[in-house]
Tab-separated table of C-alpha atoms in Angstrom:
chain	number	residue	atom	x	y	z
U	1	MET	CA	65.664	124.986	284.639
U	2	ALA	CA	68.208	127.681	283.944
U	3	ARG	CA	71.541	127.187	285.609
U	4	THR	CA	73.178	130.174	287.267
U	5	ARG	CA	76.850	130.689	287.830
U	6	ARG	CA	78.791	133.636	289.120
U	7	PRO	CA	81.091	135.177	286.529
U	8	SER	CA	84.772	134.996	287.401
U	9	ALA	CA	87.003	138.054	287.476
U	10	GLN	CA	88.395	137.065	284.091
U	11	THR	CA	84.937	136.622	282.608
U	12	THR	CA	83.978	140.016	283.968
U	13	ALA	CA	87.074	141.548	282.392
U	14	VAL	CA	86.253	139.991	279.013
U	15	VAL	CA	82.623	141.115	279.152
U	16	LEU	CA	83.597	144.651	280.121
U	17	ALA	CA	86.243	144.797	277.390
U	18	LEU	CA	83.687	143.710	274.812
U	19	ALA	CA	81.229	146.247	276.183
U	20	GLU	CA	83.585	149.178	275.658
U	21	ALA	CA	82.676	149.115	271.975
U	22	PRO	CA	79.555	146.976	271.978
U	23	ALA	CA	78.678	147.539	268.340
U	24	ASP	CA	82.132	146.618	267.082
U	25	TRP	CA	83.394	143.142	266.360
U	26	HIS	CA	86.376	141.992	268.406
U	27	TYR	CA	89.099	139.432	267.768
U	28	GLY	CA	90.216	136.751	270.210
U	29	TYR	CA	93.917	137.613	270.059
U	30	GLN	CA	93.101	141.284	270.450
U	31	LEU	CA	91.239	140.479	273.673
U	32	CYS	CA	94.149	138.364	274.919
U	33	GLN	CA	96.577	141.227	274.362
U	34	ARG	CA	94.317	143.893	275.745
U	35	LEU	CA	93.485	142.026	278.935
U	36	ASP	CA	96.875	140.333	279.229
U	37	LEU	CA	95.165	136.974	279.433
U	38	LYS	CA	96.253	133.733	277.843
U	39	ALA	CA	94.360	132.170	274.978
U	40	GLY	CA	93.719	129.216	277.271
U	41	SER	CA	91.700	131.533	279.512
U	42	VAL	CA	90.023	133.784	276.964
U	43	TYR	CA	88.695	131.157	274.567
U	44	PRO	CA	86.888	129.018	277.158
U	45	ILE	CA	85.295	132.229	278.438
U	46	LEU	CA	84.206	133.180	274.924
U	47	MET	CA	82.828	129.662	274.404
U	48	ARG	CA	80.789	129.856	277.605
U	49	LEU	CA	79.492	133.321	276.805
U	50	ALA	CA	78.452	132.146	273.342
U	51	ASP	CA	76.825	129.026	274.802
U	52	ARG	CA	74.743	131.214	277.107
U	53	GLY	CA	73.632	133.530	274.336
U	54	LEU	CA	75.614	136.463	275.681
U	55	LEU	CA	78.043	136.586	272.776
U	56	GLU	CA	77.432	136.763	269.064
U	57	THR	CA	80.037	135.198	266.787
U	58	ALA	CA	80.726	135.630	263.088
U	59	TRP	CA	83.429	134.883	260.565
U	60	GLU	CA	85.327	137.639	258.821
U	61	ARG	CA	83.892	138.054	255.324
U	62	ASP	CA	86.670	139.730	253.383
U	63	ALA	CA	89.787	137.945	254.546
U	64	PRO	CA	92.756	138.513	252.260
U	65	PRO	CA	93.769	135.564	250.110
U	66	GLY	CA	96.116	133.145	251.810
U	67	ARG	CA	94.877	133.954	255.282
U	68	PRO	CA	92.024	132.112	256.962
U	69	PRO	CA	89.052	134.255	257.977
U	70	ARG	CA	89.111	135.328	261.589
U	71	HIS	CA	86.396	134.736	264.145
U	72	LEU	CA	84.663	137.844	265.419
U	73	TYR	CA	82.844	138.479	268.663
U	74	ARG	CA	80.458	141.022	270.092
U	75	LEU	CA	77.964	141.071	272.924
U	76	THR	CA	74.311	140.283	272.309
U	77	GLY	CA	71.500	142.195	274.022
U	78	PRO	CA	71.589	140.038	277.168
U	79	GLY	CA	75.376	140.263	277.073
U	80	ARG	CA	75.216	144.029	277.052
U	81	ALA	CA	72.744	143.966	279.910
U	82	LEU	CA	75.119	141.784	281.887
U	83	ALA	CA	77.986	144.125	281.059
U	84	ALA	CA	75.950	147.098	282.262
U	85	THR	CA	75.228	145.329	285.529
U	86	LEU	CA	78.872	144.375	285.970
U	87	ALA	CA	80.032	147.882	285.165
U	88	ALA	CA	77.559	149.394	287.604
U	89	GLU	CA	78.655	147.056	290.327
U	90	ALA	CA	82.298	147.724	289.602
U	91	ALA	CA	81.607	151.455	289.839
U	92	THR	CA	79.783	151.191	293.141
U	93	GLY	CA	82.103	148.529	294.515
U	94	THR	CA	79.269	146.115	295.166
U	95	VAL	CA	80.536	142.895	296.635
U	96	GLY	CA	77.915	140.545	295.205
U	97	ARG	CA	78.289	139.569	291.598
U	98	PRO	CA	75.464	139.022	289.143
U	99	ARG	CA	74.774	135.513	287.977
U	100	LEU	CA	75.094	134.284	284.437
U	101	GLU	CA	71.933	132.644	283.216
U	102	GLY	CA	72.878	129.282	281.816
U	103	ALA	CA	71.372	127.843	278.684
W	1	MET	CA	111.259	110.238	251.493
W	2	SER	CA	109.085	113.356	251.543
W	3	ARG	CA	108.776	115.486	254.645
W	4	THR	CA	105.079	114.662	254.941
W	5	ARG	CA	105.758	110.957	254.776
W	6	ARG	CA	108.629	111.168	257.253
W	7	LEU	CA	106.582	113.188	259.732
W	8	GLY	CA	103.695	110.783	259.268
W	9	ARG	CA	105.879	107.837	260.188
W	10	LEU	CA	107.391	109.658	263.139
W	11	GLY	CA	103.941	110.635	264.361
W	12	GLY	CA	102.734	107.069	263.994
W	13	LEU	CA	105.671	105.841	266.036
W	14	ALA	CA	105.001	108.473	268.682
W	15	ALA	CA	101.328	107.462	268.866
W	16	VAL	CA	102.260	103.794	269.234
W	17	ALA	CA	104.879	104.646	271.860
W	18	ALA	CA	102.392	106.751	273.780
W	19	ALA	CA	99.920	103.866	273.825
W	20	ALA	CA	102.610	101.421	274.943
W	21	THR	CA	104.081	103.610	277.682
W	22	PRO	CA	101.500	102.878	280.406
W	23	PHE	CA	101.948	99.156	279.862
W	24	ALA	CA	105.715	99.461	279.994
W	25	GLY	CA	105.362	101.394	283.221
W	26	LEU	CA	103.040	98.762	284.564
W	27	TRP	CA	105.562	96.049	283.720
W	28	LEU	CA	108.250	97.975	285.533
W	29	VAL	CA	106.072	98.414	288.622
W	30	GLN	CA	105.123	94.741	288.518
W	31	VAL	CA	108.757	93.658	288.319
W	32	ARG	CA	109.908	95.972	291.083
W	33	ASN	CA	107.057	95.150	293.447
W	34	ALA	CA	107.230	91.394	293.135
W	35	ASP	CA	107.380	89.599	296.491
W	36	ASP	CA	110.284	87.461	295.328
W	37	PRO	CA	112.893	88.671	292.874
W	38	MET	CA	111.746	87.656	289.396
W	39	THR	CA	113.833	85.480	287.181
W	40	VAL	CA	114.574	86.622	283.676
W	41	ARG	CA	112.087	84.075	282.394
W	42	THR	CA	109.311	85.421	284.642
W	43	LYS	CA	110.096	88.972	283.634
W	44	LEU	CA	109.859	87.920	280.025
W	45	ASP	CA	106.535	86.184	280.656
W	46	VAL	CA	105.110	89.307	282.278
W	47	ALA	CA	106.465	91.399	279.409
W	48	ILE	CA	104.760	89.134	276.883
W	49	TRP	CA	101.456	89.488	278.717
W	50	MET	CA	101.867	93.243	278.826
W	51	ALA	CA	102.615	93.225	275.114
W	52	VAL	CA	99.445	91.240	274.507
W	53	PHE	CA	97.408	93.784	276.463
W	54	ALA	CA	99.172	96.718	274.860
W	55	MET	CA	98.980	95.535	271.272
W	56	PRO	CA	95.329	96.460	270.593
W	57	TRP	CA	95.836	99.885	272.153
W	58	MET	CA	98.935	100.448	270.082
W	59	LEU	CA	97.106	99.330	266.972
W	60	ALA	CA	94.180	101.632	267.770
W	61	ALA	CA	96.563	104.561	268.324
W	62	TRP	CA	98.316	103.882	265.053
W	63	LEU	CA	95.042	103.560	263.119
W	64	LEU	CA	93.748	106.795	264.624
W	65	TRP	CA	96.945	108.590	263.716
W	66	ARG	CA	96.937	107.151	260.219
W	67	ALA	CA	93.309	108.140	259.587
W	68	TRP	CA	94.005	111.687	260.702
W	69	TRP	CA	97.319	112.026	258.931
W	70	ARG	CA	95.879	110.836	255.609
W	71	ARG	CA	93.329	113.589	255.789
W	72	ALA	CA	95.467	116.387	257.152
W	73	GLY	CA	99.098	115.381	256.944
W	74	ALA	CA	100.007	117.398	253.870
W	75	THR	CA	98.736	120.590	255.481
W	76	VAL	CA	100.167	119.919	258.916
W	77	SER	CA	103.641	119.135	257.621
W	78	GLU	CA	103.851	122.635	256.129
W	79	MET	CA	103.064	124.328	259.437
W	80	ASP	CA	105.515	125.543	262.038
W	81	GLY	CA	105.592	124.080	265.547
W	82	PRO	CA	102.983	126.289	267.211
W	83	ALA	CA	100.546	125.940	264.313
W	84	ARG	CA	101.040	122.194	264.328
W	85	LEU	CA	100.439	122.006	268.071
W	86	LEU	CA	97.276	124.072	267.849
W	87	ALA	CA	95.949	122.259	264.780
W	88	THR	CA	96.524	118.901	266.425
W	89	ALA	CA	94.783	119.979	269.630
W	90	ALA	CA	91.951	121.643	267.704
W	91	ALA	CA	91.409	118.418	265.802
W	92	THR	CA	90.361	116.729	269.027
W	93	LEU	CA	87.469	119.141	269.567
W	94	PRO	CA	83.996	117.650	269.351
W	95	ALA	CA	81.936	118.576	266.301
W	96	ASP	CA	79.971	121.332	267.956
W	97	ARG	CA	83.147	123.056	269.155
W	98	ARG	CA	85.107	122.699	265.948
W	99	GLU	CA	84.567	126.260	264.806
W	100	TRP	CA	86.427	127.390	267.922
W	101	GLY	CA	89.418	125.371	266.794
W	102	ALA	CA	89.262	127.110	263.444
W	103	ALA	CA	88.932	130.441	265.252
W	104	MET	CA	92.043	129.914	267.355
W	105	THR	CA	94.012	128.615	264.400
W	106	ALA	CA	93.035	131.677	262.367
W	107	GLU	CA	94.065	133.976	265.218
W	108	LEU	CA	97.456	132.317	265.401
W	109	THR	CA	98.213	133.657	261.927
W	110	GLN	CA	98.065	137.139	263.467
W	111	VAL	CA	100.757	136.403	266.034
W	112	ARG	CA	104.177	137.204	264.597
W	113	ASP	CA	106.639	136.817	267.447
W	114	HIS	CA	107.863	133.241	267.710
W	115	ALA	CA	107.653	133.016	271.512
W	116	ALA	CA	104.234	134.658	271.487
W	117	ARG	CA	103.111	132.150	268.878
W	118	TRP	CA	104.121	129.289	271.158
W	119	ARG	CA	102.339	130.913	274.100
W	120	PHE	CA	99.178	131.475	272.104
W	121	ALA	CA	99.281	127.972	270.642
W	122	ALA	CA	99.833	126.407	274.062
W	123	GLY	CA	96.910	128.333	275.518
W	124	GLY	CA	94.710	127.514	272.562
W	125	ALA	CA	95.698	123.851	272.777
W	126	ARG	CA	94.720	123.815	276.431
W	127	ALA	CA	91.346	125.332	275.568
W	128	ALA	CA	90.894	122.790	272.774
W	129	VAL	CA	91.854	119.740	274.797
W	130	PHE	CA	89.850	120.854	277.829
W	131	PRO	CA	86.960	122.870	276.429
W	132	PRO	CA	84.259	124.015	278.832
W	133	ALA	CA	82.478	120.882	279.922
W	134	GLY	CA	78.852	120.567	279.008
W	135	ASP	CA	77.873	118.351	281.889
W	136	ARG	CA	80.183	118.912	284.790
W	137	ALA	CA	78.021	117.005	287.275
W	138	ALA	CA	78.117	113.854	285.146
W	139	ALA	CA	81.881	114.164	284.765
W	140	ILE	CA	82.336	114.574	288.513
W	141	ALA	CA	80.071	111.589	289.139
W	142	ALA	CA	81.992	109.460	286.645
W	143	GLY	CA	85.306	110.563	288.144
W	144	THR	CA	84.105	109.758	291.648
W	145	ILE	CA	82.932	106.302	290.562
W	146	ALA	CA	86.257	105.750	288.793
W	147	VAL	CA	88.227	106.656	291.923
W	148	ALA	CA	85.973	104.528	294.116
W	149	SER	CA	86.259	101.591	291.690
W	150	THR	CA	90.032	101.886	291.642
W	151	ALA	CA	90.222	102.007	295.427
W	152	THR	CA	87.894	99.014	295.722
W	153	ALA	CA	89.880	97.120	293.102
W	154	THR	CA	93.067	97.806	295.055
W	155	LEU	CA	91.600	96.512	298.299
W	156	ALA	CA	89.985	93.509	296.656
W	157	ALA	CA	93.100	92.598	294.702
W	158	VAL	CA	95.287	92.777	297.786
W	159	LYS	CA	92.894	90.507	299.628
W	160	LEU	CA	91.839	88.100	296.886
W	161	VAL	CA	94.474	88.159	294.162
W	162	PRO	CA	97.759	89.407	295.648
W	163	ALA	CA	99.593	88.763	292.399
W	164	GLY	CA	97.337	91.250	290.643
W	165	ARG	CA	97.531	93.993	293.232
W	166	VAL	CA	99.309	96.294	290.825
W	167	PHE	CA	97.706	95.288	287.571
W	168	ALA	CA	94.059	95.271	288.700
W	169	PRO	CA	93.944	98.797	290.146
W	170	ALA	CA	96.027	100.159	287.287
W	171	PHE	CA	93.732	98.635	284.708
W	172	VAL	CA	90.571	99.693	286.526
W	173	GLY	CA	92.021	103.178	286.945
W	174	LEU	CA	92.808	103.369	283.233
W	175	LEU	CA	89.299	102.291	282.273
W	176	GLY	CA	87.789	104.681	284.795
W	177	GLY	CA	89.907	107.531	283.463
W	178	LEU	CA	88.842	106.845	279.908
W	179	ALA	CA	85.214	106.554	280.959
W	180	THR	CA	85.424	109.864	282.816
W	181	LEU	CA	87.007	111.471	279.782
W	182	ALA	CA	84.209	110.136	277.581
W	183	VAL	CA	81.601	111.658	279.870
W	184	ALA	CA	83.467	114.933	280.338
W	185	ARG	CA	83.774	115.681	276.638
W	186	PRO	CA	80.980	118.142	275.887
W	187	ARG	CA	78.392	117.213	273.277
W	188	ARG	CA	75.305	119.283	272.981
W	189	ASP	CA	73.975	118.220	269.615
W	190	GLY	CA	70.949	116.418	270.988
W	191	ARG	CA	72.047	113.062	269.651
W	192	ALA	CA	72.366	109.938	271.686
W	193	ARG	CA	75.578	109.926	273.683
W	194	PRO	CA	77.125	106.527	273.259
W	195	GLY	CA	80.159	107.699	275.185
W	196	GLN	CA	78.175	107.978	278.375
W	197	ALA	CA	76.543	104.595	277.973
W	198	VAL	CA	79.931	103.098	277.251
W	199	ALA	CA	81.396	104.929	280.204
W	200	GLY	CA	78.733	103.415	282.408
W	201	LEU	CA	79.455	99.974	281.031
W	202	ALA	CA	83.163	100.451	281.491
W	203	LEU	CA	82.728	101.570	285.064
W	204	ALA	CA	80.309	98.731	285.706
W	205	GLY	CA	82.950	96.452	284.269
W	206	ASP	CA	85.491	98.070	286.550
W	207	ARG	CA	83.730	96.630	289.519
W	208	ARG	CA	83.979	93.054	288.421
W	209	PRO	CA	87.580	92.405	289.333
W	210	CYS	CA	86.759	93.820	292.727
W	211	ARG	CA	84.687	90.737	293.242
W	212	GLY	CA	87.491	88.567	292.061
W	213	HIS	CA	86.019	87.975	288.593
W	214	HIS	CA	87.299	88.700	285.152
W	215	LEU	CA	87.412	92.140	283.614
W	216	VAL	CA	84.544	92.978	281.309
W	217	PRO	CA	85.073	94.068	277.732
W	218	GLY	CA	84.249	97.716	277.200
W	219	ARG	CA	84.277	100.165	274.372
W	220	VAL	CA	86.120	103.421	274.362
W	221	PRO	CA	84.894	106.028	271.901
W	222	LEU	CA	87.455	108.530	270.829
W	223	ASP	CA	86.869	111.641	268.819
W	224	ALA	CA	88.476	111.335	265.452
W	225	PRO	CA	91.176	113.929	265.123
W	226	ARG	CA	90.269	116.420	262.458
W	227	LEU	CA	91.671	119.714	261.376
W	228	PRO	CA	89.515	122.799	261.325
W	229	SER	CA	87.658	122.782	258.049
W	230	HIS	CA	89.461	125.685	256.408
W	231	HIS	CA	92.757	123.915	256.841
W	232	LEU	CA	91.419	121.225	254.616
W	233	GLY	CA	90.635	123.737	251.939
W	234	ASP	CA	87.023	124.462	252.846
W	235	PRO	CA	85.851	127.802	254.139
W	236	PRO	CA	84.715	127.794	257.746
W	237	ALA	CA	81.030	127.835	258.512
W	238	GLY	CA	79.272	131.070	257.722
W	239	ASP	CA	78.314	133.670	260.256
W	240	GLY	CA	77.542	131.939	263.441
W	241	GLY	CA	77.317	128.731	261.519
W	242	ARG	CA	78.452	125.458	262.932
W	243	PRO	CA	80.080	122.580	261.197
W	244	GLY	CA	78.013	119.557	260.344
W	245	ARG	CA	76.993	117.868	263.498
W	246	GLY	CA	78.648	114.629	264.147
W	247	ALA	CA	80.758	115.032	261.049
W	248	GLY	CA	84.154	113.487	261.125
W	249	ARG	CA	83.566	111.517	264.266
W	250	LEU	CA	85.208	108.150	264.192
W	251	PRO	CA	84.248	106.013	267.129
W	252	VAL	CA	86.962	103.558	267.810
W	253	ALA	CA	85.937	100.331	269.350
W	254	GLY	CA	88.029	99.567	272.339
W	255	SER	CA	86.235	96.279	272.759
W	256	ALA	CA	89.120	94.369	271.297
W	257	PRO	CA	91.596	95.664	273.867
W	258	ALA	CA	89.179	95.101	276.681
W	259	ALA	CA	88.192	91.698	275.368
W	260	LEU	CA	91.816	90.675	275.271
W	261	ALA	CA	92.242	92.071	278.704
W	262	GLY	CA	89.282	90.113	279.914
W	263	TRP	CA	91.324	86.958	280.335
């Protein structure tokens, strides 16, 4: 049975930030800076989103020599749907929050 | 002596000291809480017993450190503080989370400011040491049983074995904590989860001193520390790929410590 959990404010912020350019790949540190969140908050959120199939991950292909390839993130279809719901609720000021479908 | 070798020895000493610290603390508590002031001879006797209990844990800590340092020491010794902190924390991630350790380590290379590097590394280390739990309910259940076992051990020890009123709850608490940790570590690779079975055994063993019996040997699995793969010279997994499941895991039998403790 799928587990449901309400997204936290920080999770919502991460999802909405990723949804601003849904086709683009995003970096973890970039998200930390943009949202002014610590890595200790952002990475667990990214892990959970990936676990639930809301986030697609990939490794940078053309990393310059001497630097490890970076991990890239973007929302999947269900992730974008969740972002749309969150954005709509944020716009209308709805109190209730959508639930994340757990894997 | 090379820097790598020196750091390796220092790290080994730190690991041994960390394993010995709880036992030293326990000795101190035991000495201070004794009904009658202890003679030097008695203090020494208690210290020898503590050393006997601590020795297997210290040995296990040293072996763990040595196994990890042999594999990753040369790379780690070239890193700065934040990178070392993050790499060490990332090495504790279970196999199915290891790519996240590599991800955070790779991101750290993008952070230039020294203070910001420390902040990022500290946050990443927190995420690595406490990754999102796979089975929160089981962890809560194990934690609850551990707390209940410790409380019961305290009451039973006070009533049945007053001399062990400090040692018994402390030992049961330690076992319960380790068991809870074993359950809380997320593993979603579909394999058998020896950690949970061991945790159950350990907690079952916890209850024995409550009945005034001996402690039961247990086994404490620990994840083998391992650096993210690209730090060892391999490229990380491909797009969305995950490292080999179960790779690099080195279960460490804690049965020897517990067996020795099961006097």
